[in-house]
CSV table of C-alpha atoms in Angstrom, one decimal:
chain,number,residue,atom,x,y,z
N,217,UNK,CA,77.3,16.9,95.7
N,218,UNK,CA,73.8,15.8,96.7
N,219,UNK,CA,70.5,15.5,94.7
N,220,UNK,CA,67.3,14.8,96.4
N,221,UNK,CA,64.5,12.9,94.5
N,222,UNK,CA,61.0,12.0,95.7
N,223,UNK,CA,62.0,8.0,95.9
N,224,UNK,CA,65.8,7.5,95.9
N,225,UNK,CA,68.8,9.4,97.1
N,226,UNK,CA,71.4,10.3,94.4
N,227,UNK,CA,75.1,11.1,95.5
N,228,UNK,CA,77.9,12.3,92.8
N,229,UNK,CA,81.0,12.3,93.7
N,230,UNK,CA,83.4,14.9,93.2
N,231,UNK,CA,86.8,13.2,92.4
N,232,UNK,CA,89.0,15.8,93.1
N,233,UNK,CA,89.2,15.2,96.2
N,234,UNK,CA,91.0,12.3,95.3
N,235,UNK,CA,91.2,9.7,98.4
N,236,UNK,CA,89.7,11.4,101.0
N,237,UNK,CA,87.1,11.8,98.5
N,238,UNK,CA,86.8,8.0,98.2
N,239,UNK,CA,86.8,7.4,101.7
N,240,UNK,CA,84.0,9.3,102.5
N,241,UNK,CA,82.0,8.0,99.5
N,242,UNK,CA,82.2,4.9,100.7
N,243,UNK,CA,81.3,6.1,104.2
N,244,UNK,CA,78.4,7.6,102.7
N,245,UNK,CA,77.3,5.0,100.8
N,246,UNK,CA,77.1,2.3,103.6
N,247,UNK,CA,74.4,5.2,105.3
N,248,UNK,CA,72.7,5.2,101.8
N,249,UNK,CA,68.8,4.7,101.9
N,250,UNK,CA,67.2,3.7,98.0
N,251,UNK,CA,63.4,2.6,99.1
N,252,UNK,CA,60.5,2.4,97.1
N,253,UNK,CA,56.9,3.5,98.6
N,254,UNK,CA,54.8,1.0,99.3
N,255,UNK,CA,52.2,2.2,96.6
N,256,UNK,CA,54.6,1.8,94.0
N,257,UNK,CA,55.7,-1.5,94.7
N,258,UNK,CA,52.2,-2.6,94.7
N,259,UNK,CA,51.9,-1.2,91.4
N,260,UNK,CA,54.6,-2.9,90.0
N,261,UNK,CA,53.6,-6.4,91.6
N,262,UNK,CA,50.5,-5.4,89.9
N,263,UNK,CA,52.2,-4.8,86.5
N,264,UNK,CA,54.3,-7.7,86.5
N,265,UNK,CA,51.3,-9.9,87.8
N,266,UNK,CA,49.3,-8.8,84.6
N,267,UNK,CA,52.2,-9.5,82.0
N,268,UNK,CA,52.8,-13.0,83.6
N,269,UNK,CA,49.0,-13.7,82.9
N,270,UNK,CA,49.5,-13.1,79.4
N,271,UNK,CA,53.1,-14.5,78.9
N,272,UNK,CA,52.4,-18.0,80.3
N,273,UNK,CA,49.5,-19.0,78.2
N,274,UNK,CA,51.7,-17.8,75.4
N,275,UNK,CA,54.5,-20.0,76.3
N,276,UNK,CA,52.7,-22.8,77.1
N,277,UNK,CA,50.9,-21.9,73.6
N,278,UNK,CA,54.2,-21.9,71.5
N,279,UNK,CA,55.4,-25.3,73.3
N,280,UNK,CA,52.5,-26.7,72.5
N,281,UNK,CA,52.9,-26.1,68.7
N,282,UNK,CA,56.4,-26.8,68.9
N,283,UNK,CA,55.5,-29.8,69.7
N,284,UNK,CA,52.7,-30.7,67.5
N,285,UNK,CA,54.6,-29.8,64.5
N,286,UNK,CA,57.3,-31.5,65.2
N,287,UNK,CA,55.2,-34.8,66.2
N,288,UNK,CA,54.0,-34.1,62.5
N,289,UNK,CA,57.3,-33.7,60.8
N,290,UNK,CA,58.4,-37.0,62.3
N,291,UNK,CA,55.0,-38.8,61.5
N,292,UNK,CA,54.9,-37.5,58.1
N,293,UNK,CA,58.6,-38.7,57.7
N,294,UNK,CA,57.7,-41.7,59.2
N,295,UNK,CA,55.1,-42.3,56.6
N,296,UNK,CA,57.5,-41.4,54.0
N,297,UNK,CA,59.6,-44.3,55.2
N,298,UNK,CA,56.9,-46.8,55.2
N,299,UNK,CA,55.9,-45.7,51.8
N,300,UNK,CA,59.2,-46.6,50.9
N,301,UNK,CA,59.8,-49.3,52.5
N,302,UNK,CA,56.4,-50.6,51.3
N,303,UNK,CA,57.2,-49.8,47.4
N,304,UNK,CA,60.7,-51.4,47.9
N,305,UNK,CA,58.7,-54.5,49.3
N,306,UNK,CA,56.6,-54.6,46.4
N,307,UNK,CA,59.4,-54.2,44.3
N,308,UNK,CA,62.1,-56.7,45.3
N,309,UNK,CA,59.0,-59.4,45.4
N,310,UNK,CA,58.2,-58.6,42.2
N,311,UNK,CA,62.2,-59.3,41.2
N,312,UNK,CA,61.9,-62.5,43.5
N,313,UNK,CA,59.3,-63.6,41.9
N,314,UNK,CA,61.2,-64.2,38.7
N,315,UNK,CA,64.1,-65.5,40.3
N,316,UNK,CA,61.9,-68.4,41.8
N,317,UNK,CA,60.1,-69.3,39.0
N,318,UNK,CA,63.8,-69.7,37.3
N,319,UNK,CA,65.3,-72.0,39.9
N,320,UNK,CA,62.1,-74.3,40.0
N,321,UNK,CA,62.1,-74.5,36.5
N,322,UNK,CA,65.5,-75.0,35.9
N,323,UNK,CA,66.2,-78.6,34.7
N,324,UNK,CA,69.4,-78.6,36.5
N,325,UNK,CA,67.7,-77.5,39.8
N,326,UNK,CA,65.1,-79.4,39.7
N,327,UNK,CA,64.8,-82.2,42.1
N,328,UNK,CA,62.3,-84.1,40.4
N,329,UNK,CA,63.0,-87.5,38.6
N,330,UNK,CA,60.4,-85.9,35.6
N,331,UNK,CA,62.5,-83.0,34.8
N,332,UNK,CA,64.5,-84.5,31.7
N,333,UNK,CA,61.0,-85.4,30.4
N,334,UNK,CA,60.0,-81.6,30.1
N,335,UNK,CA,60.9,-80.2,26.3
N,336,UNK,CA,64.8,-78.6,26.8
N,337,UNK,CA,65.6,-75.2,26.4
N,338,UNK,CA,67.6,-72.3,26.2
N,339,UNK,CA,67.5,-70.3,29.6
N,340,UNK,CA,68.2,-67.0,29.7
N,341,UNK,CA,70.8,-65.1,31.4
N,342,UNK,CA,69.5,-64.4,35.0
N,343,UNK,CA,69.7,-61.1,35.9
N,344,UNK,CA,71.7,-59.4,38.4
N,345,UNK,CA,69.0,-59.5,41.0
N,346,UNK,CA,68.4,-63.1,40.6
N,347,UNK,CA,72.2,-63.8,40.7
N,348,UNK,CA,72.7,-62.3,44.0
N,349,UNK,CA,69.8,-64.4,45.2
N,350,UNK,CA,70.2,-67.6,43.5
N,351,UNK,CA,72.2,-69.2,46.0
N,352,UNK,CA,70.2,-68.7,49.1
N,353,UNK,CA,67.1,-70.0,46.5
N,354,UNK,CA,68.4,-72.9,45.3
N,355,UNK,CA,69.7,-73.6,48.8
N,356,UNK,CA,66.1,-72.9,50.0
N,357,UNK,CA,64.9,-75.6,47.3
N,358,UNK,CA,66.6,-78.0,49.0
N,359,UNK,CA,66.0,-77.4,52.9
N,360,UNK,CA,62.4,-77.2,51.9
N,361,UNK,CA,62.3,-80.2,49.4
N,362,UNK,CA,59.7,-78.7,47.3
N,363,UNK,CA,59.6,-79.9,43.8
N,364,UNK,CA,56.9,-78.6,41.9
N,365,UNK,CA,56.4,-75.6,39.5
N,366,UNK,CA,54.4,-73.6,42.6
N,367,UNK,CA,55.4,-70.4,43.4
N,368,UNK,CA,57.7,-71.0,46.6
N,369,UNK,CA,55.9,-69.4,49.7
N,370,UNK,CA,58.3,-66.4,51.0
N,371,UNK,CA,57.8,-63.7,52.4
N,372,UNK,CA,60.7,-60.4,51.8
N,373,UNK,CA,60.2,-57.7,54.4
N,374,UNK,CA,61.8,-54.5,54.7
N,375,UNK,CA,63.6,-53.8,58.2
N,376,UNK,CA,65.5,-50.7,58.0
N,377,UNK,CA,65.9,-48.2,55.3
N,378,UNK,CA,68.9,-45.6,55.2
N,379,UNK,CA,68.3,-43.1,52.2
N,380,UNK,CA,70.8,-40.7,50.1
N,381,UNK,CA,69.5,-39.0,47.6
N,382,UNK,CA,68.0,-41.2,45.0
N,383,UNK,CA,69.1,-44.2,46.4
N,384,UNK,CA,68.2,-46.5,49.7
N,385,UNK,CA,69.9,-49.1,51.1
N,386,UNK,CA,67.6,-51.2,52.8
N,387,UNK,CA,68.0,-54.3,55.0
N,388,UNK,CA,66.0,-57.1,54.1
N,389,UNK,CA,64.8,-60.4,55.3
N,390,UNK,CA,63.6,-63.1,53.3
N,391,UNK,CA,62.1,-66.6,54.8
N,392,UNK,CA,58.9,-69.0,54.3
N,393,UNK,CA,56.1,-68.5,57.3
N,394,UNK,CA,56.1,-72.3,57.6
N,395,UNK,CA,60.0,-72.1,58.5
N,396,UNK,CA,61.6,-71.2,61.6
N,397,UNK,CA,63.3,-67.7,61.8
N,398,UNK,CA,67.0,-69.3,61.4
N,399,UNK,CA,65.9,-70.9,58.3
N,400,UNK,CA,65.7,-67.3,56.7
N,401,UNK,CA,68.0,-64.9,54.7
N,402,UNK,CA,69.1,-61.5,55.3
N,403,UNK,CA,70.6,-59.1,52.6
N,404,UNK,CA,71.6,-55.3,52.1
N,405,UNK,CA,70.4,-54.7,49.2
N,406,UNK,CA,70.5,-51.2,47.0
N,407,UNK,CA,67.8,-49.7,45.2
N,408,UNK,CA,67.6,-46.6,43.1
N,409,UNK,CA,64.1,-44.5,42.9
N,410,UNK,CA,63.8,-44.3,38.7
N,411,UNK,CA,60.7,-43.2,36.8
N,412,UNK,CA,59.3,-46.3,37.0
N,413,UNK,CA,60.0,-46.5,40.7
N,414,UNK,CA,62.0,-48.3,43.4
N,415,UNK,CA,64.5,-50.8,41.4
N,416,UNK,CA,67.3,-52.5,42.3
N,417,UNK,CA,71.2,-51.2,41.6
N,418,UNK,CA,74.4,-52.8,41.6
N,419,UNK,CA,76.3,-49.4,43.0
N,420,UNK,CA,76.0,-47.3,45.5
N,421,UNK,CA,77.2,-43.8,46.1
N,422,UNK,CA,80.5,-43.0,47.8
N,423,UNK,CA,78.7,-41.4,50.7
N,424,UNK,CA,77.3,-45.3,51.9
N,425,UNK,CA,80.7,-46.8,51.6
N,426,UNK,CA,82.7,-44.2,53.7
N,427,UNK,CA,86.8,-43.6,53.3
N,428,UNK,CA,88.9,-46.3,51.7
N,429,UNK,CA,91.3,-48.9,54.2
N,430,UNK,CA,93.9,-51.4,54.1
N,431,UNK,CA,94.8,-53.8,56.5
N,432,UNK,CA,98.3,-54.9,55.7
N,433,UNK,CA,100.7,-57.7,56.7
N,434,UNK,CA,103.8,-59.6,54.8
N,435,UNK,CA,100.9,-62.4,53.7
N,436,UNK,CA,97.8,-60.5,52.9
N,437,UNK,CA,96.4,-57.4,51.9
N,438,UNK,CA,92.7,-56.4,52.6
N,439,UNK,CA,91.1,-53.0,51.0
N,440,UNK,CA,87.8,-52.2,51.9
N,441,UNK,CA,86.0,-49.3,52.8
N,442,UNK,CA,85.1,-47.7,56.0
N,443,UNK,CA,81.2,-49.1,56.3
N,444,UNK,CA,83.0,-52.8,56.7
N,445,UNK,CA,85.6,-52.0,58.8
N,446,UNK,CA,84.3,-53.7,61.8
N,447,UNK,CA,83.3,-57.0,60.1
N,448,UNK,CA,87.0,-57.3,57.8
N,449,UNK,CA,89.2,-55.9,60.6
N,450,UNK,CA,87.6,-58.7,63.1
N,451,UNK,CA,88.8,-61.4,60.4
N,452,UNK,CA,92.4,-60.6,59.0
N,453,UNK,CA,93.9,-62.5,61.8
N,454,UNK,CA,91.7,-65.8,61.0
N,455,UNK,CA,92.4,-65.0,57.0
N,456,UNK,CA,96.4,-65.0,57.5
N,457,UNK,CA,96.4,-68.1,60.0
N,458,UNK,CA,94.5,-70.3,57.4
N,459,UNK,CA,96.6,-69.0,54.5
N,460,UNK,CA,99.7,-69.6,56.5
N,461,UNK,CA,98.2,-73.0,57.3
N,462,UNK,CA,98.0,-73.5,53.8
N,463,UNK,CA,101.0,-72.8,52.2
N,464,UNK,CA,103.2,-74.8,55.0
N,465,UNK,CA,100.9,-77.8,54.0
N,466,UNK,CA,102.0,-77.3,50.5
N,467,UNK,CA,105.5,-76.7,51.0
N,468,UNK,CA,105.5,-73.2,49.8
N,469,UNK,CA,107.6,-70.3,51.4
N,470,UNK,CA,106.2,-68.8,54.1
N,471,UNK,CA,106.1,-65.5,52.7
N,472,UNK,CA,105.4,-65.1,49.0
N,473,UNK,CA,107.0,-62.3,47.0
N,474,UNK,CA,104.1,-60.1,47.2
N,475,UNK,CA,101.3,-60.0,49.7
N,476,UNK,CA,98.0,-61.5,48.4
N,477,UNK,CA,95.3,-58.6,48.1
N,478,UNK,CA,91.9,-59.4,49.2
N,479,UNK,CA,89.6,-56.5,47.7
N,480,UNK,CA,86.0,-55.9,49.1
N,481,UNK,CA,84.5,-54.3,46.2
N,482,UNK,CA,80.9,-52.4,46.3
N,483,UNK,CA,79.5,-53.8,43.6
N,484,UNK,CA,77.6,-57.3,43.7
N,485,UNK,CA,79.2,-59.7,41.3
N,486,UNK,CA,80.8,-63.6,41.8
N,487,UNK,CA,83.8,-63.6,42.9
N,488,UNK,CA,86.9,-63.2,40.8
N,489,UNK,CA,90.2,-64.2,41.0
N,490,UNK,CA,93.5,-62.7,39.3
N,491,UNK,CA,95.9,-65.0,40.0
N,492,UNK,CA,97.0,-65.4,36.3
N,493,UNK,CA,97.5,-62.1,35.4
N,494,UNK,CA,100.3,-59.5,35.8
N,495,UNK,CA,101.4,-59.7,39.6
N,496,UNK,CA,100.2,-59.0,42.5
N,497,UNK,CA,97.7,-61.6,42.6
N,498,UNK,CA,93.9,-60.3,43.7
N,499,UNK,CA,90.9,-61.5,45.0
N,500,UNK,CA,87.8,-59.4,44.5
N,501,UNK,CA,85.2,-60.1,46.5
N,502,UNK,CA,81.7,-58.4,47.1
N,503,UNK,CA,81.3,-56.5,50.6
N,504,UNK,CA,80.0,-58.4,53.3
N,505,UNK,CA,77.3,-56.1,53.5
N,506,UNK,CA,76.0,-57.5,50.0
N,507,UNK,CA,75.7,-61.2,50.8
N,508,UNK,CA,72.5,-63.2,51.1
N,509,UNK,CA,73.4,-65.0,53.5
N,510,UNK,CA,71.3,-67.5,56.7
N,511,UNK,CA,69.5,-65.1,59.2
N,512,UNK,CA,71.5,-66.9,62.1
N,513,UNK,CA,75.2,-65.9,60.5
N,514,UNK,CA,77.1,-62.8,60.8
N,515,UNK,CA,77.8,-60.9,57.2
N,516,UNK,CA,81.9,-61.2,58.0
N,517,UNK,CA,81.5,-65.4,58.8
N,518,UNK,CA,80.5,-65.1,54.8
N,519,UNK,CA,83.1,-63.2,53.3
N,520,UNK,CA,85.4,-65.1,55.5
N,521,UNK,CA,84.1,-68.3,54.1
N,522,UNK,CA,84.4,-66.8,50.2
N,523,UNK,CA,87.7,-65.4,50.8
N,524,UNK,CA,89.2,-68.6,52.5
N,525,UNK,CA,87.9,-71.1,49.6
N,526,UNK,CA,89.7,-68.5,47.0
N,527,UNK,CA,92.9,-68.4,49.3
N,528,UNK,CA,92.8,-72.2,49.1
N,529,UNK,CA,92.8,-72.0,45.7
N,530,UNK,CA,95.6,-69.8,45.1
N,531,UNK,CA,97.2,-71.9,47.5
N,532,UNK,CA,97.0,-74.8,45.2
N,533,UNK,CA,97.2,-73.2,41.7
N,534,UNK,CA,100.9,-71.7,43.2
N,535,UNK,CA,102.1,-75.3,44.0
N,536,UNK,CA,100.7,-77.3,41.0
N,537,UNK,CA,102.8,-74.5,38.9
N,538,UNK,CA,105.6,-74.9,41.0
N,539,UNK,CA,107.8,-78.1,39.2
N,540,UNK,CA,109.5,-79.2,42.5
N,541,UNK,CA,105.9,-79.5,44.0
N,542,UNK,CA,105.3,-82.4,41.8
N,543,UNK,CA,108.6,-83.6,41.7
N,544,UNK,CA,109.6,-82.3,38.4
N,545,UNK,CA,106.9,-84.6,36.3
N,546,UNK,CA,104.1,-83.7,34.7
N,547,UNK,CA,100.4,-83.9,35.8
N,548,UNK,CA,99.0,-87.1,34.0
N,549,UNK,CA,96.3,-86.1,31.5
N,550,UNK,CA,93.9,-88.9,33.1
N,551,UNK,CA,94.3,-87.0,36.7
N,552,UNK,CA,93.8,-83.1,34.8
N,553,UNK,CA,90.0,-83.7,34.9
N,554,UNK,CA,90.4,-84.2,39.1
N,555,UNK,CA,92.5,-80.9,39.4
N,556,UNK,CA,89.5,-79.4,38.0
N,557,UNK,CA,87.5,-80.4,40.3
N,558,UNK,CA,89.4,-78.6,42.8
N,559,UNK,CA,89.5,-75.6,40.7
N,560,UNK,CA,85.6,-75.1,40.5
N,561,UNK,CA,84.6,-76.4,43.7
N,562,UNK,CA,86.6,-73.7,45.3
N,563,UNK,CA,86.0,-71.1,42.6
N,564,UNK,CA,82.0,-71.7,43.4
N,565,UNK,CA,80.5,-68.9,45.9
N,566,UNK,CA,78.7,-71.7,48.1
N,567,UNK,CA,80.5,-75.0,49.3
N,568,UNK,CA,77.2,-76.9,47.9
N,569,UNK,CA,76.8,-79.0,44.3
N,570,UNK,CA,74.2,-80.0,42.7
N,571,UNK,CA,75.7,-83.1,41.3
N,572,UNK,CA,73.0,-84.8,43.0
N,573,UNK,CA,70.3,-83.7,40.9
N,574,UNK,CA,72.5,-83.5,37.7
N,575,UNK,CA,73.7,-87.0,37.8
N,576,UNK,CA,70.0,-87.9,38.3
N,577,UNK,CA,68.5,-86.3,35.5
N,578,UNK,CA,70.9,-87.8,33.2
N,579,UNK,CA,71.4,-91.1,34.7
N,580,UNK,CA,75.2,-90.5,35.4
N,581,UNK,CA,76.9,-93.0,37.7
N,582,UNK,CA,78.4,-91.7,41.0
N,583,UNK,CA,81.6,-93.6,40.6
N,584,UNK,CA,84.9,-92.8,40.6
N,585,UNK,CA,85.7,-94.1,37.4
N,586,UNK,CA,83.1,-91.8,35.8
N,587,UNK,CA,86.7,-89.3,35.0
N,588,UNK,CA,89.2,-92.1,34.1
N,589,UNK,CA,90.3,-92.4,30.5
N,590,UNK,CA,88.5,-95.4,27.8
N,591,UNK,CA,85.0,-95.0,30.5
N,592,UNK,CA,83.9,-91.3,30.2
N,593,UNK,CA,83.4,-91.1,26.4
N,594,UNK,CA,81.5,-94.3,26.3
N,595,UNK,CA,79.3,-92.9,29.2
N,596,UNK,CA,78.8,-89.3,28.2
N,597,UNK,CA,78.6,-89.6,24.5
N,598,UNK,CA,74.5,-89.0,24.1
N,599,UNK,CA,74.6,-86.4,26.1
N,600,UNK,CA,77.8,-84.3,25.1
N,601,UNK,CA,75.9,-82.9,21.8
N,602,UNK,CA,73.4,-81.3,23.6
N,603,UNK,CA,74.8,-79.7,26.2
N,604,UNK,CA,73.9,-76.4,24.2
N,605,UNK,CA,70.3,-77.0,24.4
N,606,UNK,CA,71.1,-77.6,28.7
N,607,UNK,CA,72.3,-74.3,28.9
N,608,UNK,CA,75.6,-75.8,30.2
N,609,UNK,CA,78.9,-73.5,30.0
N,610,UNK,CA,81.4,-74.8,27.7
N,611,UNK,CA,84.3,-74.6,29.6
N,612,UNK,CA,88.2,-73.9,27.4
N,613,UNK,CA,89.8,-76.4,29.4
N,614,UNK,CA,89.9,-79.8,27.1
N,615,UNK,CA,89.3,-82.3,30.0
N,616,UNK,CA,85.7,-80.6,30.3
N,617,UNK,CA,84.5,-80.9,27.1
N,618,UNK,CA,82.1,-83.5,28.7
N,619,UNK,CA,79.9,-81.9,32.0
N,620,UNK,CA,79.8,-85.3,33.5
N,621,UNK,CA,83.3,-85.5,34.2
N,622,UNK,CA,83.2,-82.1,35.6
N,623,UNK,CA,79.9,-83.0,37.7
N,624,UNK,CA,81.6,-85.7,39.3
N,625,UNK,CA,85.1,-84.2,39.8
N,626,UNK,CA,83.8,-81.5,41.4
N,627,UNK,CA,81.8,-83.3,43.6
N,628,UNK,CA,84.9,-85.8,44.6
N,629,UNK,CA,87.1,-82.6,45.0
N,630,UNK,CA,84.1,-80.9,47.4
N,631,UNK,CA,84.1,-84.2,49.5
N,632,UNK,CA,88.2,-84.2,50.2
N,633,UNK,CA,88.2,-80.6,51.0
N,634,UNK,CA,85.2,-80.9,53.5
N,635,UNK,CA,86.4,-84.2,54.9
N,636,UNK,CA,90.5,-83.7,54.8
N,637,UNK,CA,93.3,-81.4,56.4
N,638,UNK,CA,95.2,-79.4,54.1
N,639,UNK,CA,98.5,-81.6,54.3
N,640,UNK,CA,96.4,-84.9,53.0
N,641,UNK,CA,94.9,-82.9,49.8
N,642,UNK,CA,98.6,-81.6,49.6
N,643,UNK,CA,99.6,-85.5,49.7
N,644,UNK,CA,97.2,-86.1,47.1
N,645,UNK,CA,97.8,-83.9,44.5
N,646,UNK,CA,101.6,-84.1,44.9
N,647,UNK,CA,101.6,-87.9,44.3
N,648,UNK,CA,99.2,-87.7,41.1
N,649,UNK,CA,101.6,-88.5,38.8
N,650,UNK,CA,102.9,-91.7,40.5
N,651,UNK,CA,99.1,-93.1,40.3
N,652,UNK,CA,97.2,-94.8,37.4
N,653,UNK,CA,93.9,-95.0,39.4
N,654,UNK,CA,91.8,-94.5,42.3
N,655,UNK,CA,93.1,-98.3,43.2
N,656,UNK,CA,96.4,-97.4,44.0
N,657,UNK,CA,95.8,-93.6,45.2
N,658,UNK,CA,93.1,-94.1,47.6
N,659,UNK,CA,95.6,-96.9,50.0
N,660,UNK,CA,98.3,-94.3,49.2
N,661,UNK,CA,97.2,-91.1,50.6
N,662,UNK,CA,93.8,-92.2,52.5
N,663,UNK,CA,94.9,-95.3,53.8
N,664,UNK,CA,92.0,-97.1,52.6
N,665,UNK,CA,91.2,-99.4,49.2
N,666,UNK,CA,88.6,-97.4,46.4
N,667,UNK,CA,86.0,-99.2,46.8
N,668,UNK,CA,85.9,-97.8,50.8
N,669,UNK,CA,86.7,-94.8,49.3
N,670,UNK,CA,83.9,-94.0,47.3
N,671,UNK,CA,81.2,-95.4,49.4
N,672,UNK,CA,82.2,-92.5,51.9
N,673,UNK,CA,82.2,-90.2,49.5
N,674,UNK,CA,78.8,-91.5,47.8
N,675,UNK,CA,78.1,-91.4,51.9
N,676,UNK,CA,78.8,-87.4,51.9
N,677,UNK,CA,76.7,-86.5,48.8
N,678,UNK,CA,73.2,-88.9,50.2
N,679,UNK,CA,73.8,-86.9,53.3
N,680,UNK,CA,74.2,-83.4,52.7
N,681,UNK,CA,72.1,-83.9,49.5
N,682,UNK,CA,69.3,-86.0,49.8
N,683,UNK,CA,67.8,-86.8,46.7
N,684,UNK,CA,63.6,-86.8,47.3
């Protein structure tokens, strides 16, 4: 049936007619009309235009409000980060000032010859923050050549801040306005917000570090966290190759009974070794993120350098504990301090020594006979009883009861490690039981007489650690 309205024709279909009815419907539909009158069309257009005049400005206003609110929130966030950055810089510089004073005032690291004339005092144990920065600050003192008690001209800048609850992980840059950028130092430091403000912290929530990761081979097994994955995965092959080369040089089996474990720990501390504990042997080294490093060096290079030194130490230790390495002969007592020199030179965090300053302060001769029986006691008896007043560490090894032996032996060991190949170092240690002094050892191993070897060692010390 059909219903006629004033504006539109509506067609209703009675479906009882079946297919014929549907066909008729489509035929009629093609001719059906649905037209608005011109007056109604004009009315509808005017109605919509009025709404457009209202809605369009409203939409613009809402967009502006949203943009302003977003910018306000962003600006407040930036102001909050800037405030946090400023507070952390102040806290870090306050702590750093204490560390700088300790480095400059410590007689063991003073460069001037008058240090021994000052009243002796027991130095306090450095804070964890100072332990972290001390190698870099000592290195800076050497580079800058400053020997006064004046505050070093240093500036610490916080460059990036990553927040997680009450913790902030910040990238800092420490440099001197008078030095080039490459002479500065970079580090990632963790600070925690306390009632007293932002304070340096040695532990971070697990969210900062991510999931545990492992890289394993027959020689090494490296444990680290997701945050360190890129840096440590990149150096894994290099460390394995270095470990294999040193094992081959010392005649050790290509594959140890158990892989050596290198663990990247998330709290800063001096690297530790557990070679002498229950197996498997293990190195615990701080995450590369926590290293204070020269600005032009990547964090992975610092980690690789430290790990490499401990790999060398582990190889030397394993070889010296193998009777066949020394041809089943005991190590003579007069060479024990030389072996200790290798241990301490490799255990240090950096390949730098203060032997030149220490020797100058105590008037110790840089001579190979310093740690030969019969001379050590006469040279060092006068200072042996004063080591507790100078804050020295008393080592358990009998050969290091006198600090001068340790200083000189460590310096010689560092020179050998930095100058000669692993094969020559292994050859030297292997034949120690066969020689009484450097007079026969130097020609046999280094193809030069003892005087020439001593001159080259002194030249190395003078070149790398010049006296002011």
